[in-house]
Coordinates of C-alpha atoms in Angstrom, one line a residue:
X220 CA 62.5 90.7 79.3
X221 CA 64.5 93.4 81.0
X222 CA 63.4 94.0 84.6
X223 CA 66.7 96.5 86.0
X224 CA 70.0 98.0 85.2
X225 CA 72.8 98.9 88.2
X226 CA 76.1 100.7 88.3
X227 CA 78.8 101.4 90.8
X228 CA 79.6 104.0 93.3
X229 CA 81.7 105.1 95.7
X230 CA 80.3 105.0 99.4
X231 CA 81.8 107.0 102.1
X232 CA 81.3 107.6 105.6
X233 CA 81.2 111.4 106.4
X234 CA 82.2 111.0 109.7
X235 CA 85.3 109.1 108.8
X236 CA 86.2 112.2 106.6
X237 CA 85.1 114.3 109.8
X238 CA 87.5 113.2 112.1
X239 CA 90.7 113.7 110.0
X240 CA 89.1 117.0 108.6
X241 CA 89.7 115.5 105.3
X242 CA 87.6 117.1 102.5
X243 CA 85.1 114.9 101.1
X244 CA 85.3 112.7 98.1
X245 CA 84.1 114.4 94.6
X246 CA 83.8 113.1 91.1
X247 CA 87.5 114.4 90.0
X248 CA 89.0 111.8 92.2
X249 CA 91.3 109.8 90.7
X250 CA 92.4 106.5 91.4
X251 CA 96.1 107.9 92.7
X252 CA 93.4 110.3 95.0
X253 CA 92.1 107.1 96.4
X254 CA 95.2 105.3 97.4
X255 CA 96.3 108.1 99.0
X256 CA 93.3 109.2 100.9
X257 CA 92.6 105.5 101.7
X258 CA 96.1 105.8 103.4
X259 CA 95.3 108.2 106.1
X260 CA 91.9 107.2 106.5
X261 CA 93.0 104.0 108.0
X262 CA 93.0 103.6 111.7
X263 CA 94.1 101.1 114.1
X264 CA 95.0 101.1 117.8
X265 CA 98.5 100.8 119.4
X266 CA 99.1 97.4 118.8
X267 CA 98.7 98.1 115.5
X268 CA 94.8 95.9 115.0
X269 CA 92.6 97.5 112.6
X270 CA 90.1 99.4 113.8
X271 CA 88.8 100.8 110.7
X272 CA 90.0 100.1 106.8
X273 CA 90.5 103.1 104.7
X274 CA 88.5 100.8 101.7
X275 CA 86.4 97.5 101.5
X276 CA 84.4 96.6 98.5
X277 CA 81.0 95.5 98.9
X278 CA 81.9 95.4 102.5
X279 CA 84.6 93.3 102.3
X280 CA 87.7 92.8 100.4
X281 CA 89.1 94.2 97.1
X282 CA 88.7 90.6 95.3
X283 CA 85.1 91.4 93.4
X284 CA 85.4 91.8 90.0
X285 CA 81.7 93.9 89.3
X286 CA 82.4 96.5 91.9
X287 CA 86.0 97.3 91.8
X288 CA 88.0 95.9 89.8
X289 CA 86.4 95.5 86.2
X290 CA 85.6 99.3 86.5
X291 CA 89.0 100.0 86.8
X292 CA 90.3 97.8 84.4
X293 CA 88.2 99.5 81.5
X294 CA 89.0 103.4 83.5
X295 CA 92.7 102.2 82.2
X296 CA 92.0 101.6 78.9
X297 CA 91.9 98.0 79.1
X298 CA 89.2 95.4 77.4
X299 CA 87.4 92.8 79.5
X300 CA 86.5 90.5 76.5
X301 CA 87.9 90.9 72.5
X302 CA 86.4 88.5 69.8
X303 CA 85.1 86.1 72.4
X304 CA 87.9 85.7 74.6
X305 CA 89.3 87.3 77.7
X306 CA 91.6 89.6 77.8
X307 CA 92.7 89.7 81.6
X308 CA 96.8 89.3 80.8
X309 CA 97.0 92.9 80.2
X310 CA 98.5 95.7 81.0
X311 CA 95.5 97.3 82.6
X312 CA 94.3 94.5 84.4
X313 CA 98.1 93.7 86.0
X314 CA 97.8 97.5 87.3
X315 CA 94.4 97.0 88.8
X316 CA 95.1 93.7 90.3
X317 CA 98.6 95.2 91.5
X318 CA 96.5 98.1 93.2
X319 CA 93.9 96.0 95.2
X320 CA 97.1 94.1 96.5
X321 CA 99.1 96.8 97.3
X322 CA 96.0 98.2 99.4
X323 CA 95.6 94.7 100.9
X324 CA 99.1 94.5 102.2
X325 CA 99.3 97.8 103.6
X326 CA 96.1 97.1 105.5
X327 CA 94.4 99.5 104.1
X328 CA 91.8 97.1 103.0
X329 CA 91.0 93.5 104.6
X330 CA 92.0 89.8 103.3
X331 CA 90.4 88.0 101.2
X332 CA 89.0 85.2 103.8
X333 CA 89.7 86.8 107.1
X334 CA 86.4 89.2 107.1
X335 CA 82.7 88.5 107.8
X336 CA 79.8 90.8 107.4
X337 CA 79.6 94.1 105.9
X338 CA 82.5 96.1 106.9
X339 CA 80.8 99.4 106.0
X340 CA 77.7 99.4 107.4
X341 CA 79.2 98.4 111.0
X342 CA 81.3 101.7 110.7
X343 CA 84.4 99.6 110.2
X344 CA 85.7 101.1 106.9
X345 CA 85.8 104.8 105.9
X346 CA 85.2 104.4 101.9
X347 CA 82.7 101.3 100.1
X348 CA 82.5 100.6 96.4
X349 CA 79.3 99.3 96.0
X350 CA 76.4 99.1 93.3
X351 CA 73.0 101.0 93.2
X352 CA 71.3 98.0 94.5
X353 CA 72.7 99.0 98.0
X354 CA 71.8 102.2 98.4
X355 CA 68.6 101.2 99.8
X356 CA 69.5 98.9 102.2
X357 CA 72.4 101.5 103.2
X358 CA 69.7 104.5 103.7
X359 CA 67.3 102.1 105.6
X360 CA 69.8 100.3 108.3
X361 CA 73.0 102.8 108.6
X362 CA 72.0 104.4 112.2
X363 CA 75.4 105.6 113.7
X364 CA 76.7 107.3 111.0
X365 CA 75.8 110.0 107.6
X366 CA 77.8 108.6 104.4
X367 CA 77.4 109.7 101.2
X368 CA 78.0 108.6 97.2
X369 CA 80.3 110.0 94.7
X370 CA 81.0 108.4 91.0
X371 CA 83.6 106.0 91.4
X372 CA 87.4 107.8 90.2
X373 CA 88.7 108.3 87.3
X374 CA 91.8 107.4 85.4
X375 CA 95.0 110.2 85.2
X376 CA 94.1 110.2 82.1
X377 CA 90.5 111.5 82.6
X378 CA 89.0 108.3 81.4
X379 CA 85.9 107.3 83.7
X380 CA 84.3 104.0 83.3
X381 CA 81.8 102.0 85.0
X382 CA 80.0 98.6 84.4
X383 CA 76.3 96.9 84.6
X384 CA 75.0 93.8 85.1
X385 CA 71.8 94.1 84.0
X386 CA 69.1 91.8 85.2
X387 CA 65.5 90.6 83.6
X388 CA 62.5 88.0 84.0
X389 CA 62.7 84.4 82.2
X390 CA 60.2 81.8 81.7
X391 CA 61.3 78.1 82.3
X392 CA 61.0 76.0 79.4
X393 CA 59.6 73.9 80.5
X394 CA 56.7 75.4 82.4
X395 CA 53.2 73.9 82.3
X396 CA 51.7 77.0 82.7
X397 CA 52.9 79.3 79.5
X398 CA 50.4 81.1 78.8
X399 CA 50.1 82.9 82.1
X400 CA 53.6 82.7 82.8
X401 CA 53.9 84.8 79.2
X402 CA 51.3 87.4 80.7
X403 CA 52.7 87.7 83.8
X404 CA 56.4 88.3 82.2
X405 CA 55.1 91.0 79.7
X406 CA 53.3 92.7 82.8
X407 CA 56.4 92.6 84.6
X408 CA 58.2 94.4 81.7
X409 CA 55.9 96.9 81.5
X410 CA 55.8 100.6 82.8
X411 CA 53.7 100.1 85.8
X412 CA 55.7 97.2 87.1
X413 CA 58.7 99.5 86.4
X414 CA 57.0 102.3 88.4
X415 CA 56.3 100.0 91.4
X416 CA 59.8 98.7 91.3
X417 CA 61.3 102.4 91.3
X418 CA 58.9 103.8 94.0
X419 CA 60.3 100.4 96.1
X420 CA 63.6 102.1 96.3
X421 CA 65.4 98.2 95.9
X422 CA 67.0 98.5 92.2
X423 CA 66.7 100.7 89.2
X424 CA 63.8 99.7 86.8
X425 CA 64.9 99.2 83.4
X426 CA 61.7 100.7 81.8
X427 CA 63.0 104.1 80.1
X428 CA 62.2 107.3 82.5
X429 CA 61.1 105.6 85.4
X430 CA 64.5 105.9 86.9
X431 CA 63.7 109.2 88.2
X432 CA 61.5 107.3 90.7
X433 CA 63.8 105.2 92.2
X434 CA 65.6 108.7 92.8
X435 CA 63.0 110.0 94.5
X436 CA 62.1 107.0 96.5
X437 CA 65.2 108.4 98.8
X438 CA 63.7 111.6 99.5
X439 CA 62.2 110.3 103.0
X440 CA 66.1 110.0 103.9
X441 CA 67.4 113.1 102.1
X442 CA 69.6 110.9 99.7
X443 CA 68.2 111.4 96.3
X444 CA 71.6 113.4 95.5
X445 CA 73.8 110.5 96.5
X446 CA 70.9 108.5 94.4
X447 CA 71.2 110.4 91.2
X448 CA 75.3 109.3 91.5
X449 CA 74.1 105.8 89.9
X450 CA 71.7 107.4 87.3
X451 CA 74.2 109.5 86.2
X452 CA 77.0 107.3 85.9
X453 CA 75.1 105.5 82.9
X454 CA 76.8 107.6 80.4
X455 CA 80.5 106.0 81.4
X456 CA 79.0 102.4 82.0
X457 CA 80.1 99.2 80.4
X458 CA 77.8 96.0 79.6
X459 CA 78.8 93.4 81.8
X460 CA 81.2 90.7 79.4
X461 CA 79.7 87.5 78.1
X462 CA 81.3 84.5 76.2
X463 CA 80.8 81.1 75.8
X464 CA 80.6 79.5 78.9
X465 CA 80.6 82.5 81.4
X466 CA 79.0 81.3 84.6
X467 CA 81.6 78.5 84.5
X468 CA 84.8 80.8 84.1
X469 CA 83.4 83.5 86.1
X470 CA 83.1 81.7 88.8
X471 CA 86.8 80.1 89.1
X472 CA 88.0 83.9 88.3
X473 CA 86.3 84.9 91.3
X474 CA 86.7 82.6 93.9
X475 CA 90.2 81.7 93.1
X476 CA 92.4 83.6 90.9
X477 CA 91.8 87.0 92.2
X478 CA 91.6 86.3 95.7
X479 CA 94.5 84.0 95.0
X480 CA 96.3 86.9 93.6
X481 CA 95.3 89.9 95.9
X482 CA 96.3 87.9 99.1
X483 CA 99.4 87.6 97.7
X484 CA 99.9 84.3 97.4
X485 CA 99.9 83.9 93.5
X486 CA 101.5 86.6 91.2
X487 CA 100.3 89.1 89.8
X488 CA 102.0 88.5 85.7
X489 CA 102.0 84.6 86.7
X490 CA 98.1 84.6 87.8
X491 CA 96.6 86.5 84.9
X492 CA 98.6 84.3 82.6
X493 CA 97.1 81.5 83.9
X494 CA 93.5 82.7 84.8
X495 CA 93.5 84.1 80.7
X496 CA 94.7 80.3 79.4
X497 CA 92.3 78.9 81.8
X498 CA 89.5 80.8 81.1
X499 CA 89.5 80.9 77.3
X500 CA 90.1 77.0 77.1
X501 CA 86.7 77.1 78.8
X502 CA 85.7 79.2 76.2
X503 CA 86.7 77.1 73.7
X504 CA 85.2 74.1 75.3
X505 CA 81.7 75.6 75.9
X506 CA 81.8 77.1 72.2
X507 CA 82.2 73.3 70.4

């Protein structure tokens, strides 16, 4: 039974835009925009360590698919998953994998591997991709700095996209206990539990119009603006792929090939090839 719904945005801290007297981030940026703001909003000292990265996804590096890169991917153009299968030796995804390493090996962004903690919230990078479920945490425990939330950027072609992965509540199968376990799950589906999720401020409730709570739960910090960023980027937003087999695939596309690729030490035409045969032989395997 459905319980929430996120989508991405694009964190940035004001005062890193404040000491360069760069203008702030809006919704026309583009992804060109971002490279080259990332670029100057990179700082480091005089032996040339980094003191802050111009970009870190979910606090970290550019290897994380739901944040960064499968938004981009489908802002190109590009498909995720066609009649079952991936589709990651594209076009689209070879530019999107080829961006996150060229930012990685500029140091504009940090290593896969090399990085601990949240990057953002310790001041150490100027711009955060980041999903709705953060935003929270972020208004509750960011002290040192002000940062706001714009829609993630677009394509040069105008094309916006986003992506959700939807969550919701499950009974086990084997429970002793289903008739309760059934009332309970329909309660938590309902509209009050959606209300008391939304006034909680922790994730968007799924229930239809009680998103506007979870928008105003970030009054008390004078951040329902950079709030309504995640509500409104619903209209661009993707459902989050699913094939035969997912959680196995997923999980060696994210742990291996993209980090593998991004840190340069696998290519980018030579990784997809292999992460797409890979992949959709698991497919196939999961689907007999």
């Amino acid at each position: 039974m459905p319980r929430d719904y996120d989508t991405i945005g694009m964190f940035y801290s004001k005062r890193a835009f404040d000491e360069l007297k760069l203008k702030y981030p809006d919704g026309n940026w583009t992804w060109e925009d971002l490279k080259n703001a990332v670029a100057k909003l990179t700082k480091k000292d005089a032996k040339g360590n980094i003191l802050r990265y111009g970009i870190t996804v979910d606090g970290g590096p550019l290897s994380v698919s739901q944040a960064f890169l499968f938004p981009m991917i489908l802002s190109l153009g590009g498909d995720l998953v066609k009649d079952g299968k991936v589709v990651f030796d594209c076009a689209q995804a070879k530019e999107a994998l080829s961006f996150a390493r060229e930012l990685t090996e500029k140091g504009y962004a940090p290593k896969p591997g090399v990085t601990s903690g949240d990057l953002f919230i310790a001041g150490k990078s100027a711009i955060n991709f980041s999903g709705s479920w953060m935003m929270g945490y972020y208004a509750e425990n960011i002290k040192s700095f002000d940062f706001g939330v714009v829609m993630i950027p677009k394509s040069k072609t105008g094309k916006r996209a986003n992506i959700s992965d939807s969550l919701g509540n499950v009974i086990w199968s084997k429970t002793k206990n289903l008739d309760a376990a059934w009332t309970f799950v329909k309660w938590m589906a309902s509209k009050e539990a959606a209300e008391i999720l939304g006034k909680s401020g922790t994730v968007i409730p799924a229930y239809k119009g009680t998103d506007n709570l979870w928008v105003q739960s970030f009054k008390k910090f004078k951040k329902e603006k950079d709030a309504q960023v995640f509500i409104d980027s619903v209209k661009y937003t993707n459902p989050w792929p699913q094939t035969r087999g997912a959680s196995e695939w997923f999980d060696r596309w994210e742990t291996y090939y993209i980090v593998e690729i991004i840190a340069g030490r696998l290519g980018v035409d030579e990784g997809l090839k292999q992460a797409t045969e890979e992949i959709n032989g698991i497919i196939e395997k999961a689907s007999q």
